[in-house]
Structures are given as C-alpha cells and as structure tokens.
Short mmCIF file of C-alpha atoms in Angstrom, two decimals:
data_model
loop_
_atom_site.label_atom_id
_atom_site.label_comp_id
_atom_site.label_asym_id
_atom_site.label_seq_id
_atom_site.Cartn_x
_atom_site.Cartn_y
_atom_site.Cartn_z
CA UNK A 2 0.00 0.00 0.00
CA UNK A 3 1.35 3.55 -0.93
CA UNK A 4 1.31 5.94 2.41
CA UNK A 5 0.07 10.08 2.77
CA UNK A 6 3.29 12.19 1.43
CA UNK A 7 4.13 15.50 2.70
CA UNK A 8 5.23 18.18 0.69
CA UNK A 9 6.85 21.40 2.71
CA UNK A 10 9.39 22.57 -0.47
CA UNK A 11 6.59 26.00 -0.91
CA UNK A 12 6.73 26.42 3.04
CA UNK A 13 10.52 25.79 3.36
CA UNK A 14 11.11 28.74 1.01
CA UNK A 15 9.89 31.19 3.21
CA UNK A 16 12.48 30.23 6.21
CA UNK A 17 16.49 30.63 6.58
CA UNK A 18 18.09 27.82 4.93
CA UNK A 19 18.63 24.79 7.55
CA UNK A 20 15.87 25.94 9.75
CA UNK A 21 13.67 22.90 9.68
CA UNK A 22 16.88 20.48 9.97
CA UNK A 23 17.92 22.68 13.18
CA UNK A 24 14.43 21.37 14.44
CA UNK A 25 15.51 17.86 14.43
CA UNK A 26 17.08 18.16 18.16
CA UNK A 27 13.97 19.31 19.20
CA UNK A 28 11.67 17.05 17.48
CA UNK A 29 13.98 14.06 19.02
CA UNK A 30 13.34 15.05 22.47
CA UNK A 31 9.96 15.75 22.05
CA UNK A 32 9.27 11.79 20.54
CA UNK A 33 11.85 10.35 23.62
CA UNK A 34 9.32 12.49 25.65
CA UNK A 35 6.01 10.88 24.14
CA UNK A 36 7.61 7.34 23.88
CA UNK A 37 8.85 7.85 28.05
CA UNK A 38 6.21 9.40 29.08
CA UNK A 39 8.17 12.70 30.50
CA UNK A 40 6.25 15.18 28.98
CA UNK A 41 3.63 17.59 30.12
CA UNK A 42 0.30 15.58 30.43
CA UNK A 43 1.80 12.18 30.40
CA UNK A 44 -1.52 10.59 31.60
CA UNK A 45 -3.43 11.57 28.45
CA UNK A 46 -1.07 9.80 26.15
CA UNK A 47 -2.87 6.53 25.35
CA UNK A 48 -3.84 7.26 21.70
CA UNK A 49 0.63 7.63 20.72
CA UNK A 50 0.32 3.59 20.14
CA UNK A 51 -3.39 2.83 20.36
CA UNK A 52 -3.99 1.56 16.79
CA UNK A 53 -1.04 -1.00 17.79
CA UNK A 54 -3.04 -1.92 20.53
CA UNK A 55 -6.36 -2.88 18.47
CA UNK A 56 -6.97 -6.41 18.97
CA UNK A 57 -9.69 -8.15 16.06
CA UNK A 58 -11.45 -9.32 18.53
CA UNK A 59 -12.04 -5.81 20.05
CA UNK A 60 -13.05 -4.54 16.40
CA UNK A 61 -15.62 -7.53 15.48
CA UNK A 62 -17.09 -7.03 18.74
CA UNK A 63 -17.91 -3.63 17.76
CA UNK A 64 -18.47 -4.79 14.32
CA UNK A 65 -21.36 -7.36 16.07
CA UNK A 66 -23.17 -4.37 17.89
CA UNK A 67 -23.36 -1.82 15.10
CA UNK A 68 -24.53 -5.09 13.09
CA UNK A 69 -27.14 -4.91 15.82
CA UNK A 70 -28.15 -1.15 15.49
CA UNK A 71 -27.98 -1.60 11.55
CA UNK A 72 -30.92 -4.18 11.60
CA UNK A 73 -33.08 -2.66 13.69
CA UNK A 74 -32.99 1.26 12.97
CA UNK A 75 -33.22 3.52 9.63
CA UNK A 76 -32.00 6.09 11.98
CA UNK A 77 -28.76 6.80 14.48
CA UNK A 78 -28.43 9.74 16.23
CA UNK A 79 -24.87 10.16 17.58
CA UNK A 80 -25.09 12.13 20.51
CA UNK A 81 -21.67 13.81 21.50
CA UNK A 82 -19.47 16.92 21.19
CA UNK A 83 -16.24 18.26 20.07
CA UNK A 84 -13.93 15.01 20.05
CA UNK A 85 -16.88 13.04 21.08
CA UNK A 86 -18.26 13.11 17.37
CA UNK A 87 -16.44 15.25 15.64
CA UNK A 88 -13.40 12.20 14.55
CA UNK A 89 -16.86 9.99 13.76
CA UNK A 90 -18.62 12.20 11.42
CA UNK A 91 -15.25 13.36 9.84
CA UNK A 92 -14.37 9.76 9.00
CA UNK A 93 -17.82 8.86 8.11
CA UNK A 94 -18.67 12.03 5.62
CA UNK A 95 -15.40 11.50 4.39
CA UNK A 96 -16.25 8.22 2.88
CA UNK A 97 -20.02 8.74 2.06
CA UNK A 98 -22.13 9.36 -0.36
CA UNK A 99 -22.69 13.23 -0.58
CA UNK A 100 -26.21 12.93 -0.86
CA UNK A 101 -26.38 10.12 1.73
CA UNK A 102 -29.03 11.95 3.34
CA UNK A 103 -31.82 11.54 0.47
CA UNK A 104 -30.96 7.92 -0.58
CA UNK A 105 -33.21 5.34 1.05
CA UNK A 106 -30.04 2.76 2.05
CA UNK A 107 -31.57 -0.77 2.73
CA UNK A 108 -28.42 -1.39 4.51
CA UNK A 109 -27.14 1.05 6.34
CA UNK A 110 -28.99 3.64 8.59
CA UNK A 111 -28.61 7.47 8.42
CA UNK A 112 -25.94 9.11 10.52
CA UNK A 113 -27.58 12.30 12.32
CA UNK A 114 -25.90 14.12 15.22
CA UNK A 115 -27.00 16.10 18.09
CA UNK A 116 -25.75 17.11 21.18
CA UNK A 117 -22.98 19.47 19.45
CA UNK A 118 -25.07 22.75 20.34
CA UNK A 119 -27.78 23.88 21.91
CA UNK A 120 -30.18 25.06 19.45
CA UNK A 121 -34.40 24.68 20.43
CA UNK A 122 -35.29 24.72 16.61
CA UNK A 123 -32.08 22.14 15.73
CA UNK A 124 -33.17 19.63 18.55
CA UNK A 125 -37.18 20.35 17.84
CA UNK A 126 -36.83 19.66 14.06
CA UNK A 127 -34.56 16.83 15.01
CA UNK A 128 -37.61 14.98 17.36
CA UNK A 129 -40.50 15.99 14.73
CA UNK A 130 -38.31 14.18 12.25
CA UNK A 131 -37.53 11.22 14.42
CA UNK A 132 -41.02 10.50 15.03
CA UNK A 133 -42.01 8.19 12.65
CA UNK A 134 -38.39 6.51 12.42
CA UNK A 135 -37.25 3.70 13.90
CA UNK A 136 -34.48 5.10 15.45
CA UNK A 137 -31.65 4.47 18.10
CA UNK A 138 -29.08 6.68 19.86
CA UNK A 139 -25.05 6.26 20.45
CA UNK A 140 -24.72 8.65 23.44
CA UNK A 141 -20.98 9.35 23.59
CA UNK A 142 -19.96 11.29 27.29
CA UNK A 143 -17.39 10.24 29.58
CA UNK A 144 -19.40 12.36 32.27
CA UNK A 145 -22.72 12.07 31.11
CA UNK A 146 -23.22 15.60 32.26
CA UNK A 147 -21.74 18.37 29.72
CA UNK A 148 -24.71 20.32 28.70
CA UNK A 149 -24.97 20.18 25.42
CA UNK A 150 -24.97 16.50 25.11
CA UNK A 151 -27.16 15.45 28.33
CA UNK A 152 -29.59 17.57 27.21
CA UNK A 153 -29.85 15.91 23.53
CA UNK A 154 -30.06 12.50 25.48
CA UNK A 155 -32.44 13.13 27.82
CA UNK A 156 -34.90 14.52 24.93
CA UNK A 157 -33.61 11.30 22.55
CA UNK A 158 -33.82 8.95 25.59
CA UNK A 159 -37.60 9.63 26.30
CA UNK A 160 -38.84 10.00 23.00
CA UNK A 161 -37.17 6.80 21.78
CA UNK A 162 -38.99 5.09 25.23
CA UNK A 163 -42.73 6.90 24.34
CA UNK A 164 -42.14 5.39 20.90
CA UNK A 165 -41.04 1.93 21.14
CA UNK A 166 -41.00 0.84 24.78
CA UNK A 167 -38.13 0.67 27.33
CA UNK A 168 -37.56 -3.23 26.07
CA UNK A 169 -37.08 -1.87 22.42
CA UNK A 170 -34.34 1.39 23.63
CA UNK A 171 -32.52 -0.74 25.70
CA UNK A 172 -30.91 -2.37 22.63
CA UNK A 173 -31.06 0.59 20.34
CA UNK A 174 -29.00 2.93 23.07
CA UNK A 175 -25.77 2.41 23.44
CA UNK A 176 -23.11 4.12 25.90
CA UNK A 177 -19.85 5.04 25.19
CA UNK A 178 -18.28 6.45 28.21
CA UNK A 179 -16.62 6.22 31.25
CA UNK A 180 -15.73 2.70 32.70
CA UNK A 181 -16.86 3.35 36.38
CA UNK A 182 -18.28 6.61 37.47
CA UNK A 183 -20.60 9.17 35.78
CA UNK A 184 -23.92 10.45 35.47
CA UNK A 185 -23.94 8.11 31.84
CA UNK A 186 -22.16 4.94 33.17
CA UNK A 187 -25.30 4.94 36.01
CA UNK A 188 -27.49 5.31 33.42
CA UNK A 189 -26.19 2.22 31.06
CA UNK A 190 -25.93 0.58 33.99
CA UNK A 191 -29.62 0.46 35.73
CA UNK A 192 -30.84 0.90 32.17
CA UNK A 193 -28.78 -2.32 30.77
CA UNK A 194 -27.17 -0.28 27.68
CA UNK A 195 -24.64 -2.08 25.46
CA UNK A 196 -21.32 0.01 26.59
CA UNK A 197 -18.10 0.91 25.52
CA UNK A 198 -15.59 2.70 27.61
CA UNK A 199 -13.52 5.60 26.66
CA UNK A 200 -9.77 4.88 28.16
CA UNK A 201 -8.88 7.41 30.90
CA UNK A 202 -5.72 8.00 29.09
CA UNK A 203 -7.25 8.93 25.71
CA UNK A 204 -8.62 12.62 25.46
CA UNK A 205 -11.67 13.76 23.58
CA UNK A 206 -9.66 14.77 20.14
CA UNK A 207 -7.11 11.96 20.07
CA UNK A 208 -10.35 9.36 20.82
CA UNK A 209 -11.64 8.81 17.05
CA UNK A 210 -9.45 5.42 16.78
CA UNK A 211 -11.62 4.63 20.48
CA UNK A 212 -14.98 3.14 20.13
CA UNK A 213 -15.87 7.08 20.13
CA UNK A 214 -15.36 6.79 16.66
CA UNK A 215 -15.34 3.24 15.47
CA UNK A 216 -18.23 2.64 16.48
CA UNK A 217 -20.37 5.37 14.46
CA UNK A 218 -18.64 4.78 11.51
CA UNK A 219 -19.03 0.95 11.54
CA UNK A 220 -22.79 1.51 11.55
CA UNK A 221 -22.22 3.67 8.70
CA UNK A 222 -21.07 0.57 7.19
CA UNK A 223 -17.12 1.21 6.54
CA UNK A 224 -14.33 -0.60 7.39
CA UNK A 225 -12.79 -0.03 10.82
CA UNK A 226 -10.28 -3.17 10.25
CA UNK A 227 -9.12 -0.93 7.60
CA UNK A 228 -9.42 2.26 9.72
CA UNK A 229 -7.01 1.83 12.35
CA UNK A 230 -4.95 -0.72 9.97
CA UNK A 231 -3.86 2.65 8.25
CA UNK A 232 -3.18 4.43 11.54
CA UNK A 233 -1.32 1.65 12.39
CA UNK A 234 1.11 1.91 9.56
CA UNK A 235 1.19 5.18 9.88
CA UNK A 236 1.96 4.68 13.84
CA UNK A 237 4.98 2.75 12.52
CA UNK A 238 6.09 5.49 9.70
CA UNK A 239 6.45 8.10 12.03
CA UNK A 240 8.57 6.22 15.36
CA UNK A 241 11.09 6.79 17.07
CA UNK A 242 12.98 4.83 15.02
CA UNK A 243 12.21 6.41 11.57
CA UNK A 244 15.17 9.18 10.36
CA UNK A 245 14.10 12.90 10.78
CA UNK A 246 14.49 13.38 6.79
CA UNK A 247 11.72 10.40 6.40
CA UNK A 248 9.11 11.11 8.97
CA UNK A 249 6.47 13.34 8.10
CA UNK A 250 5.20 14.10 11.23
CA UNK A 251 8.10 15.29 12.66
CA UNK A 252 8.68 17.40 9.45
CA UNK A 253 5.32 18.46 9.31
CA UNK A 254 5.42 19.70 13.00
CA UNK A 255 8.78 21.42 12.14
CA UNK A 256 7.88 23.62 9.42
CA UNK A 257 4.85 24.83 11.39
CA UNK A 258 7.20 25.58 14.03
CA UNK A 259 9.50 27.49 12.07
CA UNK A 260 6.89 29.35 10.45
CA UNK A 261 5.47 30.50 13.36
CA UNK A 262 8.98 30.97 15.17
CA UNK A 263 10.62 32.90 12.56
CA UNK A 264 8.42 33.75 9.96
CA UNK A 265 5.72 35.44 12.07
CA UNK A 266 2.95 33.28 10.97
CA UNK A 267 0.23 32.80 13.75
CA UNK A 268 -2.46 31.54 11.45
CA UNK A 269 -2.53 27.79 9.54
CA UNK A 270 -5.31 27.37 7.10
CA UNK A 271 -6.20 23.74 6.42
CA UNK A 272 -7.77 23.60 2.71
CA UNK A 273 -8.79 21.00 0.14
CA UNK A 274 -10.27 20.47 -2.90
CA UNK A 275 -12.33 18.04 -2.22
CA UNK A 276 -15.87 18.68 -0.07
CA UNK A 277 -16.27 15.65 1.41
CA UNK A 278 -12.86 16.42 3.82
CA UNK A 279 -15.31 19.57 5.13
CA UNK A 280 -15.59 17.51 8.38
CA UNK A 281 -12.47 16.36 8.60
CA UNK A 282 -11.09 20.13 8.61
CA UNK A 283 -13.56 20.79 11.39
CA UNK A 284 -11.89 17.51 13.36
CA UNK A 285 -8.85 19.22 12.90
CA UNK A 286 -9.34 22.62 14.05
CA UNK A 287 -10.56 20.97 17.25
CA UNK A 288 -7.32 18.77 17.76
CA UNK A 289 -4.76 21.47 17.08
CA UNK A 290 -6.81 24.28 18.67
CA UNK A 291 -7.55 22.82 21.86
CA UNK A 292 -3.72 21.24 21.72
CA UNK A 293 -1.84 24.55 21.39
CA UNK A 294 -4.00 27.74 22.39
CA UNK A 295 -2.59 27.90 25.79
CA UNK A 296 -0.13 30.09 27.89
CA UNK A 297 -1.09 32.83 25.19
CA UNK A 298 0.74 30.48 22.57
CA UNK A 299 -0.25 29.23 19.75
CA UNK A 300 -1.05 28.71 15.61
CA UNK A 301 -4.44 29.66 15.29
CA UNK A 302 -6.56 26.75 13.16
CA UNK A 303 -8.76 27.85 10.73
CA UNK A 304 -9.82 25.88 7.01
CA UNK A 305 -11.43 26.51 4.12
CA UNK A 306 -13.51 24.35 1.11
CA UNK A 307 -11.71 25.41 -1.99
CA UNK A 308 -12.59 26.22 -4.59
CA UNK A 309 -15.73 26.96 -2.97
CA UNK A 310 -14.05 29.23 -0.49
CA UNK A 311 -12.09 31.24 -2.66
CA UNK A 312 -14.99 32.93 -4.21
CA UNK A 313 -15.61 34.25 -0.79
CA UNK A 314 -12.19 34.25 1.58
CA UNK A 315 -9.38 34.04 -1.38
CA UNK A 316 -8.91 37.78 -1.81
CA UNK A 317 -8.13 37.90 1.41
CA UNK A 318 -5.69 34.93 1.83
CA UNK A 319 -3.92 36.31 -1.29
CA UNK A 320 -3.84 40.15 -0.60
CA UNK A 321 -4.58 40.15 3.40
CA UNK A 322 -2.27 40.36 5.73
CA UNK A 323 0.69 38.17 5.76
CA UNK A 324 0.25 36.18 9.19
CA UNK A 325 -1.16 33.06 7.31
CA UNK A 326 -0.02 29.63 5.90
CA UNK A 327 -1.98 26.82 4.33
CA UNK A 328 -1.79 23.06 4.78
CA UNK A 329 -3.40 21.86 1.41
CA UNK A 330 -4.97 17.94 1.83
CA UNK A 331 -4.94 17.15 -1.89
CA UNK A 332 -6.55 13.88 -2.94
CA UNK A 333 -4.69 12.48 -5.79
CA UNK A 334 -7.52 10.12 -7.08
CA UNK A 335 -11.23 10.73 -6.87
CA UNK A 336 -13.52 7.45 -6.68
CA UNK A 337 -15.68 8.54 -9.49
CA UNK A 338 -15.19 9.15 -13.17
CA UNK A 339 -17.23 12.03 -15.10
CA UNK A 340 -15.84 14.02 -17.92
CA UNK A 341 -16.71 17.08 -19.80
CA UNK A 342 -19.55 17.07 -22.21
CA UNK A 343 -19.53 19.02 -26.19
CA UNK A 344 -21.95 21.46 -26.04
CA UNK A 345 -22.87 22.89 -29.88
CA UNK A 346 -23.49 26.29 -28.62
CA UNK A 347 -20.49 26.91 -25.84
CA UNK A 348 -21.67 29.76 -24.86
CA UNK A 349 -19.57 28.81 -21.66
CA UNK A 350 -16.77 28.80 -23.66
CA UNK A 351 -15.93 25.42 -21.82
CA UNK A 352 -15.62 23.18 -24.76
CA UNK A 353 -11.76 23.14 -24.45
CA UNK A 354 -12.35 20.89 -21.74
CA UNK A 355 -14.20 18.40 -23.81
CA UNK A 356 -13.25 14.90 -22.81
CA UNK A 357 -11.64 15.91 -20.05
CA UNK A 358 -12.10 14.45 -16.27
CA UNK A 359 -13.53 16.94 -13.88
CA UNK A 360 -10.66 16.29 -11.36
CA UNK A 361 -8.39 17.34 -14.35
CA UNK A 362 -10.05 20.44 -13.85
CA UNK A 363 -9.81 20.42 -9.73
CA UNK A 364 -5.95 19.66 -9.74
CA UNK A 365 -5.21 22.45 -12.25
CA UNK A 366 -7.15 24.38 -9.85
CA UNK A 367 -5.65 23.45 -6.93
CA UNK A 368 -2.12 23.81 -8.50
CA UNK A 369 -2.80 27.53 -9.42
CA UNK A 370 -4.18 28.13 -6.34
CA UNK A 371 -0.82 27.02 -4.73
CA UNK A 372 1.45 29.22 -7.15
CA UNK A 373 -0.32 32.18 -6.85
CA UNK A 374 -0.79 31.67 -2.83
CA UNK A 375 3.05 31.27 -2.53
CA UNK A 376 3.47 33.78 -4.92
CA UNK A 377 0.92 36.43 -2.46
CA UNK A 378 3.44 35.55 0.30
CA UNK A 379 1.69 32.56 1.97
CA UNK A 380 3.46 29.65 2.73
CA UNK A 381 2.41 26.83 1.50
CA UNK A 382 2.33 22.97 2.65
CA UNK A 383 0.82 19.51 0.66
CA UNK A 384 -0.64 16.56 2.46
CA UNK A 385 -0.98 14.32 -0.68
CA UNK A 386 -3.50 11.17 0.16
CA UNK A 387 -3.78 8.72 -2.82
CA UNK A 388 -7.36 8.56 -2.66
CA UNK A 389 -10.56 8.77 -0.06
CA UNK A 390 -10.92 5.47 1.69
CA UNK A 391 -10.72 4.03 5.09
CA UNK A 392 -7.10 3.16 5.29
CA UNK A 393 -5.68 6.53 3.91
CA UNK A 394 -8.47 8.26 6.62
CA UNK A 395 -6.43 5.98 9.18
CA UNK A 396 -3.11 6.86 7.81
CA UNK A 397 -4.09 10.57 7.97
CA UNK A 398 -6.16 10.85 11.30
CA UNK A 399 -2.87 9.26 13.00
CA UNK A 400 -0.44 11.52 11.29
CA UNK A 401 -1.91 14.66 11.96
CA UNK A 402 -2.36 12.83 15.63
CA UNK A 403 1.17 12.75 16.22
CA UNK A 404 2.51 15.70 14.75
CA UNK A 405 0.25 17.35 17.01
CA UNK A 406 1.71 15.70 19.82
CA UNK A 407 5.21 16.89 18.93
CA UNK A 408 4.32 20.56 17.88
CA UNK A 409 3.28 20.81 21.33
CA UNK A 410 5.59 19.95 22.76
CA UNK A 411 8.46 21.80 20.77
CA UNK A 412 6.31 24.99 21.96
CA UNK A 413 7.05 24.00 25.33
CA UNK A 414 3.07 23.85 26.36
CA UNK A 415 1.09 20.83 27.50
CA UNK A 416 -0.96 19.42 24.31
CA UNK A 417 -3.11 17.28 26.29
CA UNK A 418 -4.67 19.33 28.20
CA UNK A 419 -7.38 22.38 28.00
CA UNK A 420 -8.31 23.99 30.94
CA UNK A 421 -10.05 27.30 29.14
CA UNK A 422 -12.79 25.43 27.48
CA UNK A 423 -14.55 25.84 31.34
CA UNK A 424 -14.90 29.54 31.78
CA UNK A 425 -18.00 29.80 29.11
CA UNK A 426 -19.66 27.01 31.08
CA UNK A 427 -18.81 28.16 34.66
CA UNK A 428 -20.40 31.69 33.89
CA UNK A 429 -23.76 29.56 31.84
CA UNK A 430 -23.92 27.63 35.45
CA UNK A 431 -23.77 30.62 37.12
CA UNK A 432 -26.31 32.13 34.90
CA UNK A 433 -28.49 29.05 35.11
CA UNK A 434 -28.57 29.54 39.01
CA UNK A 435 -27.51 25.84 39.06
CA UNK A 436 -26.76 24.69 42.22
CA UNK A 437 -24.03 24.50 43.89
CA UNK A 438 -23.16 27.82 42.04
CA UNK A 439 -24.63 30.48 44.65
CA UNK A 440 -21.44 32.34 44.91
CA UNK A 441 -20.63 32.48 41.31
CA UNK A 442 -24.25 33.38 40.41
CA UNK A 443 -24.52 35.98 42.48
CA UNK A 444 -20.97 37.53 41.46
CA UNK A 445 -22.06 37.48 38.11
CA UNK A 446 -25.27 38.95 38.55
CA UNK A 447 -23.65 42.05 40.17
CA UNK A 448 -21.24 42.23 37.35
CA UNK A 449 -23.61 42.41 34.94
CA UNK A 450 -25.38 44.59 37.17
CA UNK A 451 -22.63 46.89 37.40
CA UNK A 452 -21.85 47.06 33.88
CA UNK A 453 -25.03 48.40 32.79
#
C-alpha cells in the first residue's frame, strides 16, 4: 500500500536555509518524551500507540453491535461533542455518499448528530423528524453531564422510550463512556445499555481510533479493520525509530514551528479540494486548537472548502495580511469518473475541456491556487492522500495525531490538556442559578449589574 506524502518545499522557502533540519534536536526530544512518558500531560497519552493496541477481537465485537443497530434502525443519532463526534462524522462524511441523506439505504442507517449545540429549533426539528423513524441513539460522554450532550439525550432517551417501549431502547442505546463513574455509566448501567468505555488516558480529540469513533462509523457501514490498519502503519512510519528526513510528522510539525517561530505566521489554514474532507477540517481545528491555544501560545486553526471558499475568503488569503499559511490535503484520485460534455453552442466557452475528467479540472485548480498563494506571500504545505478510503483516513487521522503531539511539545506547552474550554460554562452555570453555584451566580449577577 502507498502511504500520505508530505510536501513542505513551498513552506521551506519562506524560512532561513537549515531551519527545519535545526528542528531535528527538538523534534527528538519531544518523541523520547512521548515514547517515556516525561512530557507535560503524560496521563493523556494513550492514543501515541493505540492503533497498535487494536486487537480483532475488540473490532468484530464492535463490528457485532453496530450489526445490531444496523438491523433494527433507519436512523442513528450520535449524541456527543467536540472530540466526542467530531473524529466519527469526519471519517464517516469523508467516505459517504454526498447525498447520503436523500438515498433510502436498505443497509445502512442514516448518521444524524445532536448534542454538538444547543439550538431549540435544531433539537425540535430533530424529534419531529424522528417521530415516525425507527431510530436508536449512540450517546458518547465520559461524564454524562456536559450540557450540550445530556440535554440531547435526555430529549432522545424519552422519546425513543414513548415510541417503542423501554424493552425496544434498551438495545437501540448504546453508551460510550466512562468505565466506572458518571452520570452516563449509572445510566447504562440500571438501564442495561450495550457500553463501551472511553480509556482514561485517551482525550476527547485523540479518541476517534476509540470506540468514540469506530463505532459510528461501523454503523455507517465502513471498514474499521481498515481504519485503524492505516493508523497503524502510519503509527509505525512516524517512530522513534524512523530518520528525521523520512518522517512526516516530525517534518510536518517542524515547518509549522518554524513558520510560526521565525516567519511570524500565527495563522494555519487547512484547505482542500475536495468537499467531502469539510468535516475532517472541522476535526482538525478541534485537535490542534484545543492542543496549542494555551499560555497565550499558539497557531491559530482555521480551514477553508476550496474552490468553494475562494470565491468568498481568497482575496483575502492572497492580498490580506501576511500572518497566514496553508496546509493543502490534496486527494490524488477521486472514486468517481465524469468528464466534460460538447456542447454545440459553448456559450460557456468550456468546450476546451471536452473529454476531459472533472478532477483534471480540480488539480489544475488546486495547482494555481498554490502558485499564486506562494506567490501572495503565503506559505504553502501539501498533504498528498492517494485517494478517499478508510485506510488513507487511518493513515491521515494518526499523522496529523502525532505531529500534534510533537508541535506541542516543541512549543514547550502541555498538548493534552485544555483547561479554558470551562470559563464559558462556569459563567452559563452561574447564569443558570444551578446549584451549587450560589457564589458564582450571584458575582455574576452584580457584574452584569454593574456594567449596565
């Protein structure tokens, strides 16, 4: 099998010569560090040889129970948020049909997800639709208490009960969450869910390779054998043992480094040409944002769908200020062939691309959008995968895993961590009046009070 290549030549020009080799030190210690377990937040480092780990028997198992959920529901609802289902429906949109949605699949139920806001009309449209579907729920919380989430469950749990009996739910919910304690391992428990545990040592956006993931996208009907068999080559590609010149990880999280060391660049855009990867730039915002915006430090992660995008954001990435780079996933082969129709009139003036393949059209795209990029002053990076399917998803989810784990570290900040994710909901509680919250609600209320 080929493997995800990395292409940094359009970043590297933008840095002194040698800089990225005079990261190789750094990028050493920061592997010895991950393999040891020496570094900051060495309890949260379970996913560095996870799809190692994966027995078969652990994957059929999972295999057996989305079997389970397939037969007996047209509809899953994947309650969860941020890592919780972000990895799933990255993986899972990656590989599906685009219009997935409208396409009555004998085989395979539609994916929906809730729990990732808190929107009345988003949850009250998603009920009305649910009614007269036979549907069951994957509720995905280590706690069983963050907001957004419980409150989706609690509104999936009793409808799915009104509709089809407690007897019915209890094998169309499933748990995936913590192995002892929590407000959702009680539940499973008196309620006699299936359940899956999320590892302590695995946090939220490393967990898609946990059944956090595989188990979502195995009811989608894809292959998770295949899934964490990439990530587990990958896992391999990117050791200890594997030269600095040869590793793209560490190469990848050295020219981010250097371009936000030396070149002043504080922003990475991650952009493809291909919309189905939509998702999987949204997974990736969450693992290098949460990972790195600490200690006021930090590359901030933003993406864009080109070419859609650039009829809306490219006159800024070309002309704007110069504090950006792009990461560029480029798909080398689409799974579908269509090419270009004769039309007698061309009043497009598009019959020069006649017999041509649409991609054709995409990569000439994507090429000039690189050149003139670089040429704007943006540095540019290529994440080539040879084509959208489970094993390159693998490959890719574990690369950009790892690199993460070393860019981290190199900025001398603990990746595995996030402690400023619970200001918003500490001031929500407070705001709520929950209990337990008397001082903080009525500190707030005088703030607000004051500020007026």
């Amino acid at each position: 099998m080929e493997s995800i290549k990395l292409d940094i030549t359009k970043a590297t020009q933008f840095l002194n010569p040698g800089t990225i080799e005079a990261y190789a030190p750094q990028v050493a210690a920061a592997q010895v560090a991950l393999e040891e377990g020496t570094c900051a937040g060495n309890d949260f480092l379970g996913w560095l040889h996870l799809p190692s780990s994966i027995t078969t028997a652990f994957l059929t198992e999972i295999e057996n129970v989305a079997d389970t959920l397939r037969k007996k529901c047209e509809v899953i609802v994947v309650a969860g948020i941020g890592g919780s289902y972000l990895g799933a429906r990255a993986v899972i949109e990656g590989l599906n049909n685009s219009f997935a949605w409208l396409i009555k699949d004998k085989k395979n139920p539609t994916i929906l997800f809730a729990g990732n806001n808190i929107g009345e009309d988003y949850l009250s449209e998603l009920t009305t639709y649910l009614k007269d579907k036979k549907f069951g729920v994957i509720n995905i919380s280590k706690s069983g208490t963050t907001t957004e989430t419980a409150l989706a469950f609690r509104l999936l749990k009793k409808q799915c009960e009104d509709q089809f009996g407690k007897e019915f739910s209890k094998d169309v919910i499933v748990a995936i969450t913590d192995k002892k304690k929590g407000a959702a391992r009680i539940t499973a428990t008196q309620e006699g869910y299936k359940s899956f545990v999320i590892p302590d040592n695995v946090g939220g956006r490393f967990s898609v390779l946990t059944p956090v993931g595989l188990l979502p996208i195995a009811v989608a009907g894809f292959d998770i054998k295949a899934l964490v068999e990439g990530a587990k080559d990958m896992e391999k590609e990117t050791g200890t043992d594997v030269p600095f010149a040869n590793n793209i990880a560490a190469r990848y999280a050295a020219v981010r480094q250097g371009l936000y060391a030396q070149a002043g660049k504080k922003i990475e855009i991650v952009a493809n040409f291909q919309p189905k990867l939509h998702y999987f730039a949204e997974w990736w915002k969450q693992l290098y944002g949460e990972s790195e915006g600490k200690d006021h430090k930090g590359i901030f992660p933003t993406a864009c769908d080109f070419t859609t995008d650039l009829h809306s954001m490219g006159q800024w990435i070309q002309e704007g200020e110069r504090s950006i780079f792009e990461t560029i996933i480029s798909v080398e082969q689409p799974n579908s062939t269509l090419l270009f129709p004769h039309d007698n009139e061309n009043l497009d003036g598009l019959n020069f691309l006649e017999g041509k393949r649409v991609d054709e059209v995409n990569k000439m795209a994507e090429l000039g959008t690189r050149l003139a990029h670089v040429d704007g002053g943006v540095p540019n990076i290529r994440v080539s995968v040879p084509t959208l399917n489970e094993y390159y998803l693998g490959q890719l989810i574990y690369f950009f895993e790892k690199a993460c784990g070393i860019s981290g570290l190199i900025m001398d900040i603990n990746p595995f961590n996030q402690p400023g994710v619970e200001a918003y909901k500490k001031n929500m509680f407070a705001l709520l009046n929950k209990p337990g919250y008397e001082a903080e609600s009525k500190a707030i209320q005088e703030r607000l009070t004051s500020d007026k």
